[in-house]
Amino acid sequence: MTWDLIGHDWAVQLLRGHILNNSLRHAYLITGPRGVGKANLAIRFIQALTCPEGGSSGNPCLVCQTCKRVDRLEYPDLFPVGVEEESKQIKIDQIRELIHNLSLSPYEAGRRFGLLLDFENASPSAQNSLLKTLEEPPGSVILILTSITSSALLDTITSRCEEIKLNSVPLDVTSRGLQELHNIPPQEAQFLAHVSGGKPEIALAMHVDPDILERRRNLFNEHLEILAGNSVRRFAYANQVSKDPHKVRELLDTWISIWQDILHQSSQSQIPLQNIDREEDIQHILRQVDFATTRNSLILFRRAHQLLGENANLKLTLEDLMLGLPTISTSL
Ligand SMILES: [Zn+2]
């Protein structure tokens, strides 16, 4: 069996079983954290269903023209929908266009595929407009939705899909996959497995674009400054970064990973450090906070993360967060 994915073997087996047993569902919902490989799993599944070389194996060859076109999302029977540039949401017009395309006969494959990426970003009206197609899909259509969590979607959507819940990939599996499938040297692969928290797509993005690691280093340092800073400094920072929503998302991911590390260390859990290159800084904070403070900080971060998903006011959300964080004297 090989779909050349890092981790998620059980999900590959399940989907491959649906192909081999002729028990395909009309709609799938793949959920899991950002960067865990939801879209890749969806693409491999579509390749397995369209590859002319795979025969009855349920495996795509990954090298034929069909596999390559599906991978580039340029296959004529595949209709991807996601948040368009300069937009925050998947809009109702995009869903209407998708429904129209899916209603036509397949051009090349035996079926047509709707791929709805990061559907947690679909407006309620866009989600509602998909309901009828989910209830009575044309016979030759398979819909695949991805979302960080099913709770971000309407119940009427999730109840009509088979959910496939992906988790972070164990660090040793991530590291091995980076080495074997992407030829990344062992030491770098192990480092990337840690700092990505077992999210293969984030690890690969960091490998390809060193700027991501540089930004992560800067965000880590900025957090140390903020923890040492007074409320004036913290509010000025909140005001400044709230102008850049992309930075806020990276900031929260990095800062949450810091506090998760502190929590794991303070509870003496065996979970390895995500910020493996910043152990000294983690220990420095750990010496100045108790367990309750750590847990409260993480609750604050998770709330901020959730509010951002609901398109809350960035500046207010960040100011609330800043107010709640403890003060830590600087180590530098
Ligand atoms: Zn192929």
Short mmCIF file of C-alpha atoms and ligand atoms in Angstrom, two decimals:
data_model
loop_
_atom_site.label_atom_id
_atom_site.label_comp_id
_atom_site.label_asym_id
_atom_site.label_seq_id
_atom_site.Cartn_x
_atom_site.Cartn_y
_atom_site.Cartn_z
CA MET A 1 0.00 0.00 0.00
CA THR A 2 1.40 3.38 -0.84
CA TRP A 3 -0.21 6.73 -1.30
CA ASP A 4 3.12 8.39 -0.45
CA LEU A 5 1.67 10.36 2.43
CA ILE A 6 3.32 11.05 5.77
CA GLY A 7 1.21 9.33 8.43
CA HIS A 8 -2.56 8.67 8.35
CA ASP A 9 -2.15 5.03 7.27
CA TRP A 10 -5.50 4.12 8.83
CA ALA A 11 -7.28 6.77 6.74
CA VAL A 12 -5.62 5.53 3.55
CA GLN A 13 -6.71 1.99 4.39
CA LEU A 14 -10.25 3.13 5.06
CA LEU A 15 -10.57 5.09 1.79
CA ARG A 16 -8.85 2.38 -0.21
CA GLY A 17 -11.30 -0.09 1.32
CA HIS A 18 -14.20 2.04 0.09
CA ILE A 19 -12.72 1.92 -3.44
CA LEU A 20 -12.00 -1.82 -3.41
CA ASN A 21 -15.33 -2.79 -1.78
CA ASN A 22 -17.29 -0.47 -4.02
CA SER A 23 -18.70 1.26 -0.95
CA LEU A 24 -17.87 4.87 -1.79
CA ARG A 25 -19.77 7.58 0.07
CA HIS A 26 -21.20 10.60 -1.70
CA ALA A 27 -19.54 13.00 0.70
CA TYR A 28 -16.48 12.94 2.91
CA LEU A 29 -15.35 15.46 5.50
CA ILE A 30 -11.64 15.39 6.36
CA THR A 31 -10.91 17.27 9.58
CA GLY A 32 -7.70 18.00 11.49
CA PRO A 33 -5.21 20.73 12.44
CA ARG A 34 -3.69 23.07 9.88
CA GLY A 35 -0.81 21.45 7.99
CA VAL A 36 -1.62 17.88 8.97
CA GLY A 37 -2.23 16.86 5.33
CA LYS A 38 -6.01 17.02 4.80
CA ALA A 39 -5.88 18.31 1.23
CA ASN A 40 -3.16 15.83 0.30
CA LEU A 41 -5.25 12.91 1.51
CA ALA A 42 -8.20 14.20 -0.53
CA ILE A 43 -6.03 14.55 -3.63
CA ARG A 44 -4.57 11.04 -3.26
CA PHE A 45 -8.11 9.66 -2.91
CA ILE A 46 -9.18 11.38 -6.13
CA GLN A 47 -6.02 10.13 -7.86
CA ALA A 48 -6.76 6.58 -6.69
CA LEU A 49 -10.23 6.90 -8.24
CA THR A 50 -9.06 8.32 -11.56
CA CYS A 51 -5.57 6.91 -12.25
CA PRO A 52 -5.76 4.67 -15.36
CA GLU A 53 -2.62 2.80 -14.27
CA GLY A 54 -3.79 1.76 -10.81
CA GLY A 55 -5.97 -1.11 -12.05
CA SER A 56 -7.81 -2.79 -9.21
CA SER A 57 -5.16 -1.99 -6.58
CA GLY A 58 -6.86 1.11 -5.19
CA ASN A 59 -3.49 2.85 -5.42
CA PRO A 60 -2.65 5.75 -7.73
CA CYS A 61 0.59 5.50 -9.75
CA LEU A 62 1.38 9.17 -9.00
CA VAL A 63 3.40 9.56 -12.21
CA CYS A 64 0.87 9.38 -15.09
CA GLN A 65 -0.62 12.51 -16.66
CA THR A 66 -3.94 11.97 -14.86
CA CYS A 67 -2.27 11.75 -11.44
CA LYS A 68 -0.20 14.84 -12.21
CA ARG A 69 -3.18 16.87 -13.39
CA VAL A 70 -5.20 15.93 -10.30
CA ASP A 71 -2.22 16.91 -8.14
CA ARG A 72 -2.10 20.35 -9.81
CA LEU A 73 -5.92 20.63 -9.46
CA GLU A 74 -6.11 20.87 -13.25
CA TYR A 75 -8.16 17.77 -13.99
CA PRO A 76 -11.34 18.47 -15.98
CA ASP A 77 -13.66 16.51 -13.67
CA LEU A 78 -12.24 18.00 -10.50
CA PHE A 79 -13.70 21.26 -9.18
CA PRO A 80 -11.72 22.78 -6.31
CA VAL A 81 -13.27 25.52 -4.19
CA GLY A 82 -11.41 27.50 -1.52
CA VAL A 83 -11.02 30.98 -0.14
CA GLU A 84 -10.07 33.21 -3.06
CA GLU A 85 -7.27 35.71 -2.71
CA GLU A 86 -8.21 38.95 -0.99
CA SER A 87 -11.28 37.30 0.47
CA LYS A 88 -11.79 35.89 3.93
CA GLN A 89 -14.65 33.58 3.06
CA ILE A 90 -15.87 30.97 0.63
CA LYS A 91 -18.82 32.70 -0.99
CA ILE A 92 -22.25 31.52 -2.07
CA ASP A 93 -21.48 32.30 -5.74
CA GLN A 94 -18.54 29.86 -5.65
CA ILE A 95 -20.84 27.11 -4.34
CA ARG A 96 -23.48 27.87 -6.99
CA GLU A 97 -20.87 27.59 -9.72
CA LEU A 98 -19.64 24.30 -8.23
CA ILE A 99 -23.18 22.86 -8.12
CA HIS A 100 -23.67 23.78 -11.76
CA ASN A 101 -20.37 22.12 -12.77
CA LEU A 102 -21.19 18.98 -10.81
CA SER A 103 -24.58 18.69 -12.53
CA LEU A 104 -22.93 18.16 -15.94
CA SER A 105 -21.79 14.76 -17.21
CA PRO A 106 -18.23 13.67 -16.41
CA TYR A 107 -15.81 14.65 -19.12
CA GLU A 108 -13.02 12.17 -18.64
CA ALA A 109 -13.49 10.21 -15.43
CA GLY A 110 -16.54 8.13 -14.55
CA ARG A 111 -17.43 10.76 -11.98
CA ARG A 112 -17.02 14.37 -11.02
CA PHE A 113 -15.37 15.57 -7.84
CA GLY A 114 -16.09 18.65 -5.75
CA LEU A 115 -13.16 19.50 -3.46
CA LEU A 116 -14.11 22.10 -0.84
CA LEU A 117 -10.95 23.16 0.97
CA ASP A 118 -10.95 24.79 4.42
CA PHE A 119 -14.73 24.79 4.44
CA GLU A 120 -14.74 26.30 7.95
CA ASN A 121 -14.29 29.55 6.00
CA ALA A 122 -17.59 29.17 4.16
CA SER A 123 -20.25 31.70 5.11
CA PRO A 124 -23.44 30.17 6.59
CA SER A 125 -25.30 31.03 3.38
CA ALA A 126 -22.61 29.30 1.31
CA GLN A 127 -22.85 26.24 3.58
CA ASN A 128 -26.63 26.24 3.26
CA SER A 129 -26.45 26.43 -0.51
CA LEU A 130 -24.52 23.14 -0.54
CA LEU A 131 -27.15 21.28 1.49
CA LYS A 132 -29.40 20.18 -1.35
CA THR A 133 -26.46 18.73 -3.29
CA LEU A 134 -25.33 16.92 -0.14
CA GLU A 135 -28.84 15.53 0.40
CA GLU A 136 -29.43 14.39 -3.15
CA PRO A 137 -26.10 14.30 -4.90
CA PRO A 138 -26.03 13.41 -8.60
CA GLY A 139 -25.07 9.70 -8.82
CA SER A 140 -21.65 10.26 -10.31
CA VAL A 141 -20.52 12.95 -7.86
CA ILE A 142 -18.21 12.69 -4.86
CA LEU A 143 -17.84 15.69 -2.57
CA ILE A 144 -14.79 16.01 -0.32
CA LEU A 145 -14.72 18.76 2.27
CA THR A 146 -11.81 19.69 4.52
CA SER A 147 -12.06 21.67 7.74
CA ILE A 148 -9.98 22.25 10.86
CA THR A 149 -12.88 20.95 12.92
CA SER A 150 -16.38 19.66 12.25
CA SER A 151 -17.81 21.98 14.92
CA ALA A 152 -17.11 24.96 12.65
CA LEU A 153 -19.67 23.62 10.15
CA LEU A 154 -23.45 23.41 10.25
CA ASP A 155 -24.76 20.15 11.77
CA THR A 156 -26.78 19.63 8.62
CA ILE A 157 -23.51 19.55 6.64
CA THR A 158 -21.53 17.26 8.94
CA SER A 159 -24.39 14.77 9.39
CA ARG A 160 -24.40 14.13 5.64
CA CYS A 161 -20.67 13.44 5.37
CA GLU A 162 -18.47 10.58 6.49
CA GLU A 163 -15.95 12.28 8.75
CA ILE A 164 -12.28 11.28 8.62
CA LYS A 165 -10.54 12.82 11.61
CA LEU A 166 -6.79 13.32 11.16
CA ASN A 167 -4.47 13.99 14.10
CA SER A 168 -0.93 15.30 14.27
CA VAL A 169 1.47 12.64 13.03
CA PRO A 170 3.88 11.03 15.56
CA LEU A 171 7.27 12.76 15.39
CA ASP A 172 9.22 9.65 14.41
CA VAL A 173 6.77 8.93 11.57
CA THR A 174 6.95 12.56 10.42
CA SER A 175 10.74 12.52 10.50
CA ARG A 176 10.97 9.23 8.61
CA GLY A 177 8.46 10.41 5.99
CA LEU A 178 10.40 13.65 5.42
CA GLN A 179 13.57 11.60 4.86
CA GLU A 180 12.12 8.82 2.72
CA LEU A 181 9.60 10.72 0.61
CA HIS A 182 11.28 14.11 0.38
CA ASN A 183 15.00 13.32 0.73
CA ILE A 184 15.45 15.64 3.69
CA PRO A 185 18.64 14.84 5.70
CA PRO A 186 17.94 13.02 9.01
CA GLN A 187 18.98 15.84 11.35
CA GLU A 188 16.89 18.45 9.57
CA ALA A 189 13.96 16.02 9.30
CA GLN A 190 13.99 15.42 13.05
CA PHE A 191 14.16 19.14 13.78
CA LEU A 192 11.31 19.93 11.37
CA ALA A 193 9.17 17.10 12.79
CA HIS A 194 9.51 18.72 16.23
CA VAL A 195 9.00 22.38 15.35
CA SER A 196 6.03 21.59 13.12
CA GLY A 197 4.44 19.62 15.96
CA GLY A 198 3.96 16.59 13.67
CA LYS A 199 2.31 18.58 10.87
CA PRO A 200 4.00 17.29 7.70
CA GLU A 201 2.78 20.12 5.44
CA ILE A 202 4.12 22.77 7.83
CA ALA A 203 7.43 20.87 8.07
CA LEU A 204 7.71 20.77 4.26
CA ALA A 205 6.81 24.45 3.95
CA MET A 206 9.58 25.25 6.47
CA HIS A 207 12.02 23.14 4.47
CA VAL A 208 11.19 24.91 1.21
CA ASP A 209 10.94 28.42 2.64
CA PRO A 210 13.53 29.24 5.36
CA ASP A 211 11.70 32.56 5.94
CA ILE A 212 9.03 30.63 7.86
CA LEU A 213 11.61 29.46 10.40
CA GLU A 214 13.06 32.96 10.58
CA ARG A 215 9.58 34.41 11.27
CA ARG A 216 9.07 31.74 13.92
CA ARG A 217 12.33 32.75 15.63
CA ASN A 218 11.27 36.40 15.56
CA LEU A 219 7.80 35.61 16.93
CA PHE A 220 9.37 33.62 19.74
CA ASN A 221 11.65 36.53 20.63
CA GLU A 222 8.77 38.99 20.42
CA HIS A 223 6.83 36.84 22.87
CA LEU A 224 9.70 36.98 25.37
CA GLU A 225 9.72 40.77 25.01
CA ILE A 226 5.96 40.96 25.47
CA LEU A 227 6.09 38.80 28.61
CA ALA A 228 8.72 41.15 30.03
CA GLY A 229 6.89 44.28 28.87
CA ASN A 230 4.30 46.46 30.61
CA SER A 231 0.74 47.00 29.37
CA VAL A 232 1.71 50.05 27.28
CA ARG A 233 4.23 47.98 25.35
CA ARG A 234 1.78 45.10 25.02
CA PHE A 235 -1.06 47.27 23.68
CA ALA A 236 1.26 48.98 21.20
CA TYR A 237 2.29 45.54 19.95
CA ALA A 238 -1.34 44.36 19.70
CA ASN A 239 -2.18 47.49 17.73
CA GLN A 240 0.74 46.99 15.37
CA VAL A 241 0.30 43.28 14.57
CA SER A 242 -3.50 43.44 14.32
CA LYS A 243 -2.99 45.15 10.95
CA ASP A 244 -1.59 41.90 9.56
CA PRO A 245 -4.04 38.96 9.95
CA HIS A 246 -1.57 36.51 8.43
CA LYS A 247 1.03 37.40 11.05
CA VAL A 248 -1.58 37.04 13.82
CA ARG A 249 -2.27 33.46 12.75
CA GLU A 250 1.44 32.56 12.73
CA LEU A 251 1.89 34.41 16.02
CA LEU A 252 -0.86 32.43 17.74
CA ASP A 253 0.44 29.10 16.40
CA THR A 254 3.96 29.89 17.66
CA TRP A 255 2.91 31.34 21.02
CA ILE A 256 0.48 28.47 21.69
CA SER A 257 3.32 26.00 21.00
CA ILE A 258 5.45 27.81 23.62
CA TRP A 259 2.79 27.48 26.31
CA GLN A 260 2.01 23.90 25.37
CA ASP A 261 5.68 23.10 25.86
CA ILE A 262 5.62 24.85 29.24
CA LEU A 263 2.50 22.91 30.25
CA HIS A 264 4.01 19.58 29.21
CA GLN A 265 7.25 20.38 31.05
CA SER A 266 5.49 21.54 34.20
CA SER A 267 3.35 18.41 34.33
CA GLN A 268 6.45 16.32 33.62
CA SER A 269 4.74 14.67 30.68
CA GLN A 270 6.77 12.55 28.30
CA ILE A 271 5.58 14.60 25.31
CA PRO A 272 8.68 15.95 23.52
CA LEU A 273 9.28 19.69 23.20
CA GLN A 274 7.95 21.28 20.04
CA ASN A 275 10.35 24.23 20.39
CA ILE A 276 13.30 21.91 20.67
CA ASP A 277 15.76 24.69 19.75
CA ARG A 278 14.47 26.98 22.55
CA GLU A 279 14.65 24.69 25.54
CA GLU A 280 16.55 27.25 27.61
CA ASP A 281 13.88 29.92 27.05
CA ILE A 282 11.10 27.45 27.86
CA GLN A 283 12.87 26.54 31.12
CA HIS A 284 13.36 30.23 31.94
CA ILE A 285 9.60 30.91 31.69
CA LEU A 286 8.79 27.64 33.47
CA ARG A 287 10.79 28.73 36.53
CA GLN A 288 8.61 31.83 36.91
CA VAL A 289 5.08 30.45 36.45
CA ASP A 290 2.98 27.94 38.32
CA PHE A 291 0.75 25.30 36.77
CA ALA A 292 -2.45 27.36 37.10
CA THR A 293 -0.90 30.37 35.33
CA THR A 294 0.28 28.14 32.51
CA ARG A 295 -3.11 26.53 32.11
CA ASN A 296 -4.87 29.92 32.20
CA SER A 297 -2.51 31.31 29.56
CA LEU A 298 -3.31 28.41 27.27
CA ILE A 299 -7.04 28.92 27.82
CA LEU A 300 -6.59 32.58 26.81
CA PHE A 301 -4.73 31.56 23.66
CA ARG A 302 -7.30 28.97 22.67
CA ARG A 303 -10.06 31.53 23.14
CA ALA A 304 -8.20 34.02 20.96
CA HIS A 305 -7.68 31.32 18.35
CA GLN A 306 -11.37 30.48 18.35
CA LEU A 307 -12.42 34.13 18.16
CA LEU A 308 -10.18 34.66 15.15
CA GLY A 309 -11.90 31.73 13.43
CA GLU A 310 -15.16 33.57 14.00
CA ASN A 311 -13.79 36.73 12.38
CA ALA A 312 -13.73 38.70 15.63
CA ASN A 313 -12.06 42.11 15.92
CA LEU A 314 -8.32 41.34 15.78
CA LYS A 315 -7.14 44.28 17.85
CA LEU A 316 -9.62 43.69 20.70
CA THR A 317 -8.92 39.96 20.72
CA LEU A 318 -5.17 40.56 20.96
CA GLU A 319 -5.55 43.26 23.64
CA ASP A 320 -7.58 40.83 25.77
CA LEU A 321 -4.90 38.23 25.33
CA MET A 322 -2.09 40.66 26.26
CA LEU A 323 -3.88 41.71 29.44
CA GLY A 324 -4.19 38.14 30.64
CA LEU A 325 -0.60 36.98 30.09
CA PRO A 326 1.75 36.82 33.11
CA THR A 327 4.82 39.03 33.52
CA ILE A 328 8.13 37.22 33.15
CA SER A 329 11.47 38.90 33.76
CA THR A 330 13.76 38.76 30.79
CA SER A 331 16.62 36.26 30.65
CA LEU A 332 18.64 38.29 28.18
ZN ZN B 1 -1.59 7.61 -12.25
#
